[in-house]
PDB file of C-alpha atoms and ligand atoms in Angstrom:
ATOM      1  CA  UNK A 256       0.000   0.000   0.000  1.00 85.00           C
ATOM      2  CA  UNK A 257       1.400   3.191  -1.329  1.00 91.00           C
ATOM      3  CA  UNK A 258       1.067   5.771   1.879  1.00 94.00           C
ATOM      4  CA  UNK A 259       2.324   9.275   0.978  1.00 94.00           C
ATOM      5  CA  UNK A 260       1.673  11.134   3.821  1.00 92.00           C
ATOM      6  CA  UNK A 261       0.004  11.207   7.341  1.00 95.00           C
ATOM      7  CA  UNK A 262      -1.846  14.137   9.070  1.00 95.00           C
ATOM      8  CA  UNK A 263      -1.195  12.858  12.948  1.00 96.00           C
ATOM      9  CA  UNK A 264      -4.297  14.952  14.662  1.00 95.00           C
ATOM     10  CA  UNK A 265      -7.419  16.207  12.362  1.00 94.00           C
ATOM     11  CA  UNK A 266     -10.588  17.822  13.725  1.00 94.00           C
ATOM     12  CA  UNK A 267     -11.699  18.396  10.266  1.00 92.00           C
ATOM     13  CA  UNK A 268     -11.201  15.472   8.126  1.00 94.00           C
ATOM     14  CA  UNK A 269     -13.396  12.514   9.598  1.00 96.00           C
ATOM     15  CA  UNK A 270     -16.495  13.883  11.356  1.00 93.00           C
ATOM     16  CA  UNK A 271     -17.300  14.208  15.051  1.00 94.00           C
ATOM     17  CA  UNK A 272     -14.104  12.572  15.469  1.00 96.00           C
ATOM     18  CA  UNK A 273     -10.463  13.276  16.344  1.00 96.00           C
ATOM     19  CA  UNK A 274      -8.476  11.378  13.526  1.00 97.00           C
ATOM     20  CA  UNK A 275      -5.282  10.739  12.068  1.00 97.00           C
ATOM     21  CA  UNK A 276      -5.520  11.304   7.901  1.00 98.00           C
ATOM     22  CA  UNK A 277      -3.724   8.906   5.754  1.00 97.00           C
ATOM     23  CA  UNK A 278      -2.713  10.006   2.283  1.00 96.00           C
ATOM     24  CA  UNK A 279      -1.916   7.524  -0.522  1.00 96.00           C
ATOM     25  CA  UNK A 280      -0.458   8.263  -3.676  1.00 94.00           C
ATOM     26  CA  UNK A 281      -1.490   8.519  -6.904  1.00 94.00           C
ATOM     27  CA  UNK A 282      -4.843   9.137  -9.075  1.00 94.00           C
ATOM     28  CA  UNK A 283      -6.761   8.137 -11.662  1.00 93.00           C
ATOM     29  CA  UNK A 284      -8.326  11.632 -12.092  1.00 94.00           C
ATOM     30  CA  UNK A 285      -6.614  14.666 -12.721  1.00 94.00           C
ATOM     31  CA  UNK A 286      -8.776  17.472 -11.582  1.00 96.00           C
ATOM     32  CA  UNK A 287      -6.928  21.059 -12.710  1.00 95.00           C
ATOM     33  CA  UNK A 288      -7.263  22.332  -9.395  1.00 96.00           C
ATOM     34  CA  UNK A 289      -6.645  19.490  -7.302  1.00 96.00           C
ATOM     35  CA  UNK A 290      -4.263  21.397  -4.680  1.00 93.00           C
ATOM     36  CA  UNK A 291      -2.680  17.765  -4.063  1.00 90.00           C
ATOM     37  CA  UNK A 292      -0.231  17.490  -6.875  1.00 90.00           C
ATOM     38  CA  UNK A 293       2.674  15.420  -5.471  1.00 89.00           C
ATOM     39  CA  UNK A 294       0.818  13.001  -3.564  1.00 90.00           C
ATOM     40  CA  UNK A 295      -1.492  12.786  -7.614  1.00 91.00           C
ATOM     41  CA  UNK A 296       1.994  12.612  -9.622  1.00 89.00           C
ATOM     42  CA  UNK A 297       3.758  10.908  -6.988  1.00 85.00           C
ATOM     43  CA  UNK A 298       6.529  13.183  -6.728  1.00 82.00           C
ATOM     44  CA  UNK A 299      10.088  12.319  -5.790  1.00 80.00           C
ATOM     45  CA  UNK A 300      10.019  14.287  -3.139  1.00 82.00           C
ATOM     46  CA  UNK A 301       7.142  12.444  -1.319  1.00 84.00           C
ATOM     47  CA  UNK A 302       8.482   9.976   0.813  1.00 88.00           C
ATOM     48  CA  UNK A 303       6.810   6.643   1.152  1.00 93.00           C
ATOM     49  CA  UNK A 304       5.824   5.599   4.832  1.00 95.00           C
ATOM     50  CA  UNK A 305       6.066   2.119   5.523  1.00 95.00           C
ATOM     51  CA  UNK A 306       3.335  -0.054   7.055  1.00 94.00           C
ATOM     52  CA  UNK A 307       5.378  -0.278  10.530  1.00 95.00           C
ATOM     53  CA  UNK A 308       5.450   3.119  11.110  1.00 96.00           C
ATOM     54  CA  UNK A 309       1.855   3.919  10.130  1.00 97.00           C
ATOM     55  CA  UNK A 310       1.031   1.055  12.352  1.00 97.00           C
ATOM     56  CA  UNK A 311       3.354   1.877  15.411  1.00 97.00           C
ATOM     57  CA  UNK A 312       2.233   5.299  15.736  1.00 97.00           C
ATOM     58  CA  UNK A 313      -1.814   4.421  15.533  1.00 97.00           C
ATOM     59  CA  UNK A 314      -0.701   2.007  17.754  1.00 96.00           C
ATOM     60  CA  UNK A 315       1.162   5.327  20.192  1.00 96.00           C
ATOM     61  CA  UNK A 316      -2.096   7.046  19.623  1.00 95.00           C
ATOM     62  CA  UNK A 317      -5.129   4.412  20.531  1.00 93.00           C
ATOM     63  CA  UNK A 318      -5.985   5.905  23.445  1.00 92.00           C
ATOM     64  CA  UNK A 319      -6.353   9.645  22.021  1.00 94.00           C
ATOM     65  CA  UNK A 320      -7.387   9.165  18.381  1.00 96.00           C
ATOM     66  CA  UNK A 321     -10.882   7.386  17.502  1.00 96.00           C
ATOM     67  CA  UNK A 322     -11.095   7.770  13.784  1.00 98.00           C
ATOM     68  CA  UNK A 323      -8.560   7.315  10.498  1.00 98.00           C
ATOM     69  CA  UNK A 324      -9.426   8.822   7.122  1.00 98.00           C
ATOM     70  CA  UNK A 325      -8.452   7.383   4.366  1.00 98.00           C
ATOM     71  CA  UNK A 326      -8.297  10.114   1.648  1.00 97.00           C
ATOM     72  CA  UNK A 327      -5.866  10.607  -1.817  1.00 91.00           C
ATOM     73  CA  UNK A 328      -5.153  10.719  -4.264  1.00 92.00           C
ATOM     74  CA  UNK A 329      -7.386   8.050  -4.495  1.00 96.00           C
ATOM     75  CA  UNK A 330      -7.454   5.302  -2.179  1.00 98.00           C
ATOM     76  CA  UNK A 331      -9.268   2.743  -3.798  1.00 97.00           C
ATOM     77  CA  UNK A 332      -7.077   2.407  -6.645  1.00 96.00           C
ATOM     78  CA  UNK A 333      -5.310   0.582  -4.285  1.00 97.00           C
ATOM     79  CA  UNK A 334      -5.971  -3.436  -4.406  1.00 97.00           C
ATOM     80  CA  UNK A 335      -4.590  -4.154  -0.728  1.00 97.00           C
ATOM     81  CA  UNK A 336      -6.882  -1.707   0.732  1.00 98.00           C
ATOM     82  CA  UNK A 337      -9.285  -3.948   2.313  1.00 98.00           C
ATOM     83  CA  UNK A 338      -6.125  -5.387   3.861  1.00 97.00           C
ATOM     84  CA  UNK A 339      -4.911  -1.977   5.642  1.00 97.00           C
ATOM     85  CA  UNK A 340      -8.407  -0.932   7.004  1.00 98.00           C
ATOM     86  CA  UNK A 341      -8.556  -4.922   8.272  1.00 98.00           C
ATOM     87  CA  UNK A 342      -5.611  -4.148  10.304  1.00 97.00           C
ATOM     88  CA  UNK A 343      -6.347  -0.428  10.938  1.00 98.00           C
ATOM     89  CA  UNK A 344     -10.229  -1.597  12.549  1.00 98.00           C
ATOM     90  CA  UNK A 345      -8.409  -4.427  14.479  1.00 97.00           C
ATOM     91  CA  UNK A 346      -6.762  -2.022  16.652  1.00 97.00           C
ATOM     92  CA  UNK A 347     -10.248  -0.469  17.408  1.00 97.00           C
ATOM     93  CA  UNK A 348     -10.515   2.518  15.125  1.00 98.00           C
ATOM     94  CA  UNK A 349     -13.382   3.817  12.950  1.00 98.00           C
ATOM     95  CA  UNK A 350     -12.387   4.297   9.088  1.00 98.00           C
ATOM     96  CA  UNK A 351     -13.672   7.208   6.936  1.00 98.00           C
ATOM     97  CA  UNK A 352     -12.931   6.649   2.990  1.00 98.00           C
ATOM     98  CA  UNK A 353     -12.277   9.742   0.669  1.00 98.00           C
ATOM     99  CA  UNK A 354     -13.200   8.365  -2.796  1.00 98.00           C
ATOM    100  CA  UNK A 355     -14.368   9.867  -6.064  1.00 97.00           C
ATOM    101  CA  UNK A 356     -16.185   7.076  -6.903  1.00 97.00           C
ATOM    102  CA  UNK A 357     -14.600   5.143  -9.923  1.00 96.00           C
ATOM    103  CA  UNK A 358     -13.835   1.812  -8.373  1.00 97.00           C
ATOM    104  CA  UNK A 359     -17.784   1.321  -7.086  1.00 98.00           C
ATOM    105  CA  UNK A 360     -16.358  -2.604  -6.728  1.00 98.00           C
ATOM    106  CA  UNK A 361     -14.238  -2.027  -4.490  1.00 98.00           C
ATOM    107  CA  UNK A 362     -16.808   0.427  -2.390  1.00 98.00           C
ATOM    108  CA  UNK A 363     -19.429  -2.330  -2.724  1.00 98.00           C
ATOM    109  CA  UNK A 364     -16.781  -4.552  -0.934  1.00 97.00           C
ATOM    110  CA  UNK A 365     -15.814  -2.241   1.844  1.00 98.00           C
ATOM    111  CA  UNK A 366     -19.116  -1.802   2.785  1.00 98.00           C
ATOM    112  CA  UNK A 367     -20.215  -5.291   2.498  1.00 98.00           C
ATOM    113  CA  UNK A 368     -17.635  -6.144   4.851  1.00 98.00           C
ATOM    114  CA  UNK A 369     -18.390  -3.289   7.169  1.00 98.00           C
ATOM    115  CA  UNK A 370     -14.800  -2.104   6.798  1.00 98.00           C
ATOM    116  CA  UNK A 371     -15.816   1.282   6.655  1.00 98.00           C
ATOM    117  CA  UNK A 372     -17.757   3.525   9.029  1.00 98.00           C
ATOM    118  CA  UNK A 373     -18.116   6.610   6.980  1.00 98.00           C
ATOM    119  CA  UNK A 374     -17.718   7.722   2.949  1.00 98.00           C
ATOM    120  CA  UNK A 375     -17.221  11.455   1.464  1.00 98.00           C
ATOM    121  CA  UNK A 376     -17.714  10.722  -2.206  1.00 98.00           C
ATOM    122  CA  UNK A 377     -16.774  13.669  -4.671  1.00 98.00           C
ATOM    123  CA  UNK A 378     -18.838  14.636  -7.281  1.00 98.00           C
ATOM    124  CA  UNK A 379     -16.886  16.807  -9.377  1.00 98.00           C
ATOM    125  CA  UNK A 380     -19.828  18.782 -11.300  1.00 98.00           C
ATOM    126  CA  UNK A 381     -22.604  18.299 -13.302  1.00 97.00           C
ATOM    127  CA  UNK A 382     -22.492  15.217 -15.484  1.00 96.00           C
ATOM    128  CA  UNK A 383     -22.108  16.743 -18.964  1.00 93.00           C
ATOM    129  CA  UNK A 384     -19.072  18.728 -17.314  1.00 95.00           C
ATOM    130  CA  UNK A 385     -16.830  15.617 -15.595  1.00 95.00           C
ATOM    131  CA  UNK A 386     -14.772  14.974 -18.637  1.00 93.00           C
ATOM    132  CA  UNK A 387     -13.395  18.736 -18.069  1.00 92.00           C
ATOM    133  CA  UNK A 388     -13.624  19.059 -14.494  1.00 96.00           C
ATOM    134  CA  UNK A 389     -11.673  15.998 -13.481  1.00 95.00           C
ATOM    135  CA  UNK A 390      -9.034  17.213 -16.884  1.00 90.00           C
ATOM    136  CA  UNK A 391     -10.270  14.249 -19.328  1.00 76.00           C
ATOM    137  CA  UNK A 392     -10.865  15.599 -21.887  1.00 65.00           C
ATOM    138  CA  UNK A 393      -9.154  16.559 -25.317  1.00 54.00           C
ATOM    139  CA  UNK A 394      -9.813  18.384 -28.273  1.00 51.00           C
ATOM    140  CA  UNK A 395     -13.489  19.122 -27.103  1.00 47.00           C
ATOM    141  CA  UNK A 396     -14.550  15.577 -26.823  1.00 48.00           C
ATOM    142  CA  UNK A 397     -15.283  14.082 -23.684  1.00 54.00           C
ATOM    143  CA  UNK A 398     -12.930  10.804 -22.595  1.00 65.00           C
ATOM    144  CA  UNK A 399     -14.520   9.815 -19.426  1.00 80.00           C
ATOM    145  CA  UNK A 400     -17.154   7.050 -18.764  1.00 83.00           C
ATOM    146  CA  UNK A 401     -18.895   8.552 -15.793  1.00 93.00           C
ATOM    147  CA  UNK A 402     -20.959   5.183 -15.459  1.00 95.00           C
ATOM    148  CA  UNK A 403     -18.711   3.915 -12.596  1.00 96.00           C
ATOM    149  CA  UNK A 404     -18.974   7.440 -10.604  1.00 97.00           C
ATOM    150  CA  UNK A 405     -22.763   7.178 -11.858  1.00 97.00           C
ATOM    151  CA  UNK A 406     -22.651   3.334  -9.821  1.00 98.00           C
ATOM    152  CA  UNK A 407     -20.596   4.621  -6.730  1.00 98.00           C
ATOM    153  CA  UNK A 408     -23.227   7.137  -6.491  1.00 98.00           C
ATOM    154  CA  UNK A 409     -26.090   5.265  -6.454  1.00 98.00           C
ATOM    155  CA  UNK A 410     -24.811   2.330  -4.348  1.00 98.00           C
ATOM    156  CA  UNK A 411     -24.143   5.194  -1.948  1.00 98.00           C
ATOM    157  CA  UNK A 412     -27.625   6.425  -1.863  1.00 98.00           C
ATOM    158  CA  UNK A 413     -29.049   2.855  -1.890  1.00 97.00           C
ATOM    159  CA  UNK A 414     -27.806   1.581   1.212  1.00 96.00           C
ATOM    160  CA  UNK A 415     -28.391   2.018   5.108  1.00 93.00           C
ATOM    161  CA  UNK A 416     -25.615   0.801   6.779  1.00 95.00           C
ATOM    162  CA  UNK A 417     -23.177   4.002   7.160  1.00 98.00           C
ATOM    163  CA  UNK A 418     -23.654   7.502   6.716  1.00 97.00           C
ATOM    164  CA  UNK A 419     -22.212   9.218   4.024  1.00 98.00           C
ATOM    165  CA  UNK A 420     -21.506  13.177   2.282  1.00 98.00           C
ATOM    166  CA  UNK A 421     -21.302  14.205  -1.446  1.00 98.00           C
ATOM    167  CA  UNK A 422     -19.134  16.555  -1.988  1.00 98.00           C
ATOM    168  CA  UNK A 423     -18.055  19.093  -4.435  1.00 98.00           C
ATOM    169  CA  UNK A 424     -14.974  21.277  -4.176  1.00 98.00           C
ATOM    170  CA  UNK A 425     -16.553  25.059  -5.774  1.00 98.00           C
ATOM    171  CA  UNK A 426     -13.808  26.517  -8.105  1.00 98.00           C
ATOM    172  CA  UNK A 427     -15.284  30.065 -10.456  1.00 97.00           C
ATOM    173  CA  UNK A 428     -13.836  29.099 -13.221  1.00 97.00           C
ATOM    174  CA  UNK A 429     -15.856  25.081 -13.553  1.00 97.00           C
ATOM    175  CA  UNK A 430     -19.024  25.595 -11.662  1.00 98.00           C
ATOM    176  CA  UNK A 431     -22.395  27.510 -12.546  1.00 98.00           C
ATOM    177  CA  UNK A 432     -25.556  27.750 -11.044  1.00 98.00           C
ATOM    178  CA  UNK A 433     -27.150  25.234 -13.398  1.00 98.00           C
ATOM    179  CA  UNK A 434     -24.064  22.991 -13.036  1.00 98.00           C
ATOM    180  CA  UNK A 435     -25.740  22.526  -8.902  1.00 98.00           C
ATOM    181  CA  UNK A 436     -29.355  21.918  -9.996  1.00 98.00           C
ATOM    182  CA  UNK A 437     -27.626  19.487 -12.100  1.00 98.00           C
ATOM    183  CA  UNK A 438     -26.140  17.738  -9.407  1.00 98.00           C
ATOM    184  CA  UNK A 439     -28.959  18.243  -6.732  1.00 98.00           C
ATOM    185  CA  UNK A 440     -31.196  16.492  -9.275  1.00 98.00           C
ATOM    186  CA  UNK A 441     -28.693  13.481  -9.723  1.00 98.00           C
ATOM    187  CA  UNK A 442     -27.997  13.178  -5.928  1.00 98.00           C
ATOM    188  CA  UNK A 443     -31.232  14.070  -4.947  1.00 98.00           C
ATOM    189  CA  UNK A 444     -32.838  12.224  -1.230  1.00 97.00           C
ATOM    190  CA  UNK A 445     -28.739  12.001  -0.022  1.00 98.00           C
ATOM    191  CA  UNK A 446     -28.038  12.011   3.634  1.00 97.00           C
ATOM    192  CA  UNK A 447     -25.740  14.747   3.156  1.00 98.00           C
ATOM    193  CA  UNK A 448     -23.605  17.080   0.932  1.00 98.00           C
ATOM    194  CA  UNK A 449     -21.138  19.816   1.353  1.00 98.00           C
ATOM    195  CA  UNK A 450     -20.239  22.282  -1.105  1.00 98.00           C
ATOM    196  CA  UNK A 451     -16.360  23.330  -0.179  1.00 98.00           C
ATOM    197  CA  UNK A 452     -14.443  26.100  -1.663  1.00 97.00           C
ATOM    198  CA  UNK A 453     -11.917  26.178  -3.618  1.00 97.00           C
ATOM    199  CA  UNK A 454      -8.638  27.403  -1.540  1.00 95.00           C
ATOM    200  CA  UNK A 455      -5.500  27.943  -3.971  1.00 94.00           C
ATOM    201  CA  UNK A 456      -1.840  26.778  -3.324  1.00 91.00           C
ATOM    202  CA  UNK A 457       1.622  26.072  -4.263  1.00 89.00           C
ATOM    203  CA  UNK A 458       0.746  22.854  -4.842  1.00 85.00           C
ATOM    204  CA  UNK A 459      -2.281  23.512  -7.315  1.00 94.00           C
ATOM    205  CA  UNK A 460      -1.806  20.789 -10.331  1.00 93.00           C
ATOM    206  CA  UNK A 461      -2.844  24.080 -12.508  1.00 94.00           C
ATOM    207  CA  UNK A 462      -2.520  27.141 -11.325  1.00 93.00           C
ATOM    208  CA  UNK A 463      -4.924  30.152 -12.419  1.00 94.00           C
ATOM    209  CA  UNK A 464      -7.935  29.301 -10.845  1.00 96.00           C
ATOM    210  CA  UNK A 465     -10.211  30.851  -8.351  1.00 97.00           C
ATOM    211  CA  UNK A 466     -13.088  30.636  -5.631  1.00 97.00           C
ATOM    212  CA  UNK A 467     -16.318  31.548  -5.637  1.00 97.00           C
ATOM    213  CA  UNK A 468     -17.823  34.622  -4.242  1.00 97.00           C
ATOM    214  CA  UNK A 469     -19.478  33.817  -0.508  1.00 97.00           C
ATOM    215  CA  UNK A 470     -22.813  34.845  -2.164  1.00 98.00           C
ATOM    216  CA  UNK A 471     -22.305  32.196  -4.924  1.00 98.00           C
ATOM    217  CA  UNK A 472     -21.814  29.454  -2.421  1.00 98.00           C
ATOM    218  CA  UNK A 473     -24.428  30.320  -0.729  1.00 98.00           C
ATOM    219  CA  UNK A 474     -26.867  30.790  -3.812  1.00 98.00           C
ATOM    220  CA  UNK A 475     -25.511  27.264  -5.370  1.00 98.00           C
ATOM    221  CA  UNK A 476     -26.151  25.736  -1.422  1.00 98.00           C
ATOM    222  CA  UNK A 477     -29.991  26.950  -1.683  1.00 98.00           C
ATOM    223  CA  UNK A 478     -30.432  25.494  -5.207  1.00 98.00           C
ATOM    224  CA  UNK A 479     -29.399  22.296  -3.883  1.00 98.00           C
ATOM    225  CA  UNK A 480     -31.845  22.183  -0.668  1.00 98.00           C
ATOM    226  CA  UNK A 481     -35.081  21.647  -2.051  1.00 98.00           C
ATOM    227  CA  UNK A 482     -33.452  18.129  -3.228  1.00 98.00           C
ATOM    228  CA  UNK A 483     -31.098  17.346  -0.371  1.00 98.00           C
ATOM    229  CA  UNK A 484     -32.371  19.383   2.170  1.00 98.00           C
ATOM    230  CA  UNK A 485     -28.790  18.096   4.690  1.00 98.00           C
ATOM    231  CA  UNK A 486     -26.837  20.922   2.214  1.00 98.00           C
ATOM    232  CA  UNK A 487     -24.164  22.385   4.037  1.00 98.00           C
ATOM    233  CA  UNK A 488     -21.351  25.001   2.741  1.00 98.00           C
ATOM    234  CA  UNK A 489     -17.913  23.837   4.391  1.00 95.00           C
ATOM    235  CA  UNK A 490     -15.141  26.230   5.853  1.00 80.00           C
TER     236      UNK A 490
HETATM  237  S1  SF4 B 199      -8.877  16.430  -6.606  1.00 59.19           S
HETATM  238 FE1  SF4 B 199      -9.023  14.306  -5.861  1.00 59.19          FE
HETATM  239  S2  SF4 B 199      -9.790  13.153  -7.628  1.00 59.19           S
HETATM  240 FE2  SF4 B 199      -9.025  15.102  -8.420  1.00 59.19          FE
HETATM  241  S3  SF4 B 199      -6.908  14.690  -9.046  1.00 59.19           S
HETATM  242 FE3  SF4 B 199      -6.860  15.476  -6.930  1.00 59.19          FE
HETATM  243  S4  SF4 B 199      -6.879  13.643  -5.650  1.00 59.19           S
HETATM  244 FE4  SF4 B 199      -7.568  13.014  -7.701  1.00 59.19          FE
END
């Protein structure tokens, strides 16, 4: 398992919960604003953690941490997955999974097997505008088969067992207000999802790009609330 990074404390990233954040490398997607280039690219300078010390310091930290979140690049590109949160659960932590939903197999698995407790699915923009959003697309046509996002989403809203948040990252430049009716529409009855600015970086895969206005946010939040009325703007 390819782990690029680790966050050791994070009120933020898993809930309700005070969590570590693991990071592993490498992506299927390459989203022009994605601020996580060289975990995505998998960057000389990112230094591989090994399974030992991910495991000795959850091991330090049982008695202070509750959760671990998963989150990418994108995690369930990863085969041996199942494996780490096996071993991760055995010492008596909760698991969140970050996903953008192409590998609904492997989601379908994990929550099978109850190996995960909670799941923030992205959903990069409106349907007709993935291809660009998620930066496949070339010379106008799109290259992406959303029908595994479009089966991640819907085994999401289909079962009981966890809870579980959309989630769209807002950037100016990709998202209008039709884009959100759009996407309310397609996600429409979920338990929960967050709209989330766009915050630039160094680390920006391509830089240039921009937040939304607060008023925007909260104009593209009230689209989305007659259709999932748990719509929540984040940070
Ligand atoms: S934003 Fe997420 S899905 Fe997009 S390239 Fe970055 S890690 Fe991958």
């Amino acid at each position: 398992m390819l782990i690029l990074g680790l966050t050791k404390t994070t009120l933020l990233d898993y809930p309700e919960h005070v969590a570590t954040t693991l990071f592993t490398g490498g992506c299927n997607f390459r989203c022009p604003y994605c601020h996580n280039r060289a975990l995505i690219l998998q960057d000389s300078t990112m230094q591989p953690l090994s399974e030992d010390e991910v495991f000795s310091f959850l091991l330090r930290r049982q008695h202070v941490l509750s959760g671990v979140c998963i989150t990418g690049g994108e995690p369930t590109l990863h085969p041996d997955l199942p494996d780490l949160i096996q071993r991760i659960r055995a010492l008596g932590y909760l698991v969140k999974l970050d996903t953008n939903g192409t590998n609904p197999q492997m989601l379908r698995t994990l929550l099978q097997d109850g190996l995960i407790d909670y799941c923030a699915m992205d959903i990069k923009n409106a349907p007709e505008k993935y291809a660009m959003t998620v930066g496949s697309h070339g010379n106008g046509e799109a290259l992406l088969d959303l029908s595994a996002v479009e089966e991640s989403v819907q085994t999401l809203l289909c079962q009981h067992k966890i809870p579980y948040e959309f989630r769209t990252t807002v950037v100016e430049e990709l998202h209008s207000a039709a884009d959100f009716l759009a996407i309310a529409r397609w996600i429409a009855g979920a338990h929960a999802y967050y709209l989330q600015s766009f915050v630039d970086s160094t680390g920006v895969l391509t830089p240039g790009f921009h937040a939304p206005s607060a008023e925007s946010m909260q104009s593209y939040a009230d689209l989305c609330r007659p259709y999932i009325p748990n719509t929540n703007i984040r940070g």
